[in-house]
Amino acid sequence: MPQHKSPRKRMKTDKKRAARNNYVKRTIKTLAKQLKVEPTIEEKGKMLSELYSQLDKAAKKGVIHKRTASRRKARLAELVNKSKAE
């Protein structure tokens, strides 16, 4: 446990940031899972745009790296396009 004031404050902010990061990551994972299970193509399109938005926001906030967001978006788009082709 830190003895000085500044590290105590840092622990507080770290805890808040970790909570935010976990929330954002969980949200992204949940949306991705729902996208893979959703039955209709129209719903997949809507969910894909929402997921793109969440990934971009997460990358902007620094929760995930911007290239990670880009890679995930590409893979999800490929998944949706394959389902449209079927």
Coordinates of C-alpha atoms in Angstrom, one line a residue:
M1 CA 0.0 0.0 0.0
P2 CA 1.4 3.4 -1.0
Q3 CA 2.5 5.7 1.9
H4 CA 2.4 9.0 -0.1
K5 CA -0.6 10.9 -1.3
S6 CA 0.2 10.9 -5.0
P7 CA 0.4 7.1 -5.4
R8 CA -2.8 6.7 -3.5
K9 CA -4.5 9.0 -6.0
R10 CA -2.9 7.1 -8.9
M11 CA -4.4 3.9 -7.5
K12 CA -7.8 5.5 -7.5
T13 CA -7.6 6.7 -11.1
D14 CA -6.1 3.3 -12.2
K15 CA -9.0 1.5 -10.7
K16 CA -11.5 3.8 -12.5
R17 CA -9.7 3.4 -15.9
A18 CA -9.5 -0.4 -15.5
A19 CA -13.2 -0.5 -14.8
R20 CA -13.9 1.6 -17.9
N21 CA -11.6 -0.5 -20.1
N22 CA -13.2 -3.7 -18.9
Y23 CA -16.6 -2.4 -19.6
V24 CA -15.7 -1.3 -23.1
K25 CA -13.9 -4.6 -23.9
R26 CA -16.9 -6.6 -22.6
T27 CA -19.3 -4.6 -24.7
I28 CA -17.3 -5.2 -27.8
K29 CA -17.1 -8.9 -27.1
T30 CA -20.8 -9.1 -26.5
L31 CA -21.7 -7.3 -29.7
A32 CA -19.3 -9.5 -31.7
K33 CA -20.9 -12.7 -30.3
Q34 CA -24.4 -11.3 -31.0
L35 CA -23.3 -10.5 -34.6
K36 CA -22.2 -14.0 -35.1
V37 CA -25.5 -15.5 -33.9
E38 CA -28.0 -13.0 -35.3
P39 CA -30.3 -14.6 -37.9
T40 CA -31.2 -11.9 -40.4
I41 CA -28.9 -10.0 -42.7
E42 CA -30.5 -6.6 -42.0
E43 CA -29.9 -7.0 -38.3
K44 CA -26.3 -7.9 -39.0
G45 CA -25.8 -4.7 -41.0
K46 CA -27.1 -2.6 -38.2
M47 CA -25.1 -4.4 -35.6
L48 CA -22.0 -4.2 -37.7
S49 CA -22.2 -0.4 -37.8
E50 CA -22.8 -0.2 -34.1
L51 CA -19.8 -2.5 -33.5
Y52 CA -17.6 -0.4 -35.8
S53 CA -18.6 2.7 -33.7
Q54 CA -17.7 0.9 -30.5
L55 CA -14.3 -0.3 -31.9
D56 CA -13.5 3.2 -33.1
K57 CA -14.4 4.8 -29.8
A58 CA -12.3 2.2 -27.9
A59 CA -9.3 2.9 -30.2
K60 CA -9.7 6.6 -29.7
K61 CA -9.8 6.3 -25.9
G62 CA -6.8 4.0 -26.0
V63 CA -8.6 1.0 -24.6
I64 CA -7.4 -1.0 -27.6
H65 CA -4.8 -0.2 -30.3
K66 CA -6.1 1.4 -33.5
R67 CA -4.7 -1.4 -35.6
T68 CA -6.4 -4.0 -33.4
A69 CA -9.7 -2.2 -34.0
S70 CA -9.0 -2.1 -37.7
R71 CA -8.2 -5.8 -37.8
R72 CA -11.3 -6.7 -35.9
K73 CA -13.5 -4.6 -38.2
A74 CA -12.0 -6.3 -41.3
R75 CA -12.6 -9.7 -39.9
L76 CA -16.2 -8.9 -38.9
A77 CA -16.9 -7.4 -42.3
E78 CA -15.6 -10.5 -43.9
L79 CA -17.9 -12.6 -41.7
V80 CA -20.9 -10.6 -42.6
N81 CA -20.1 -10.6 -46.3
K82 CA -19.7 -14.4 -46.3
S83 CA -23.1 -14.7 -44.7
K84 CA -24.7 -12.4 -47.4
A85 CA -23.2 -14.5 -50.1
E86 CA -24.8 -17.6 -48.8

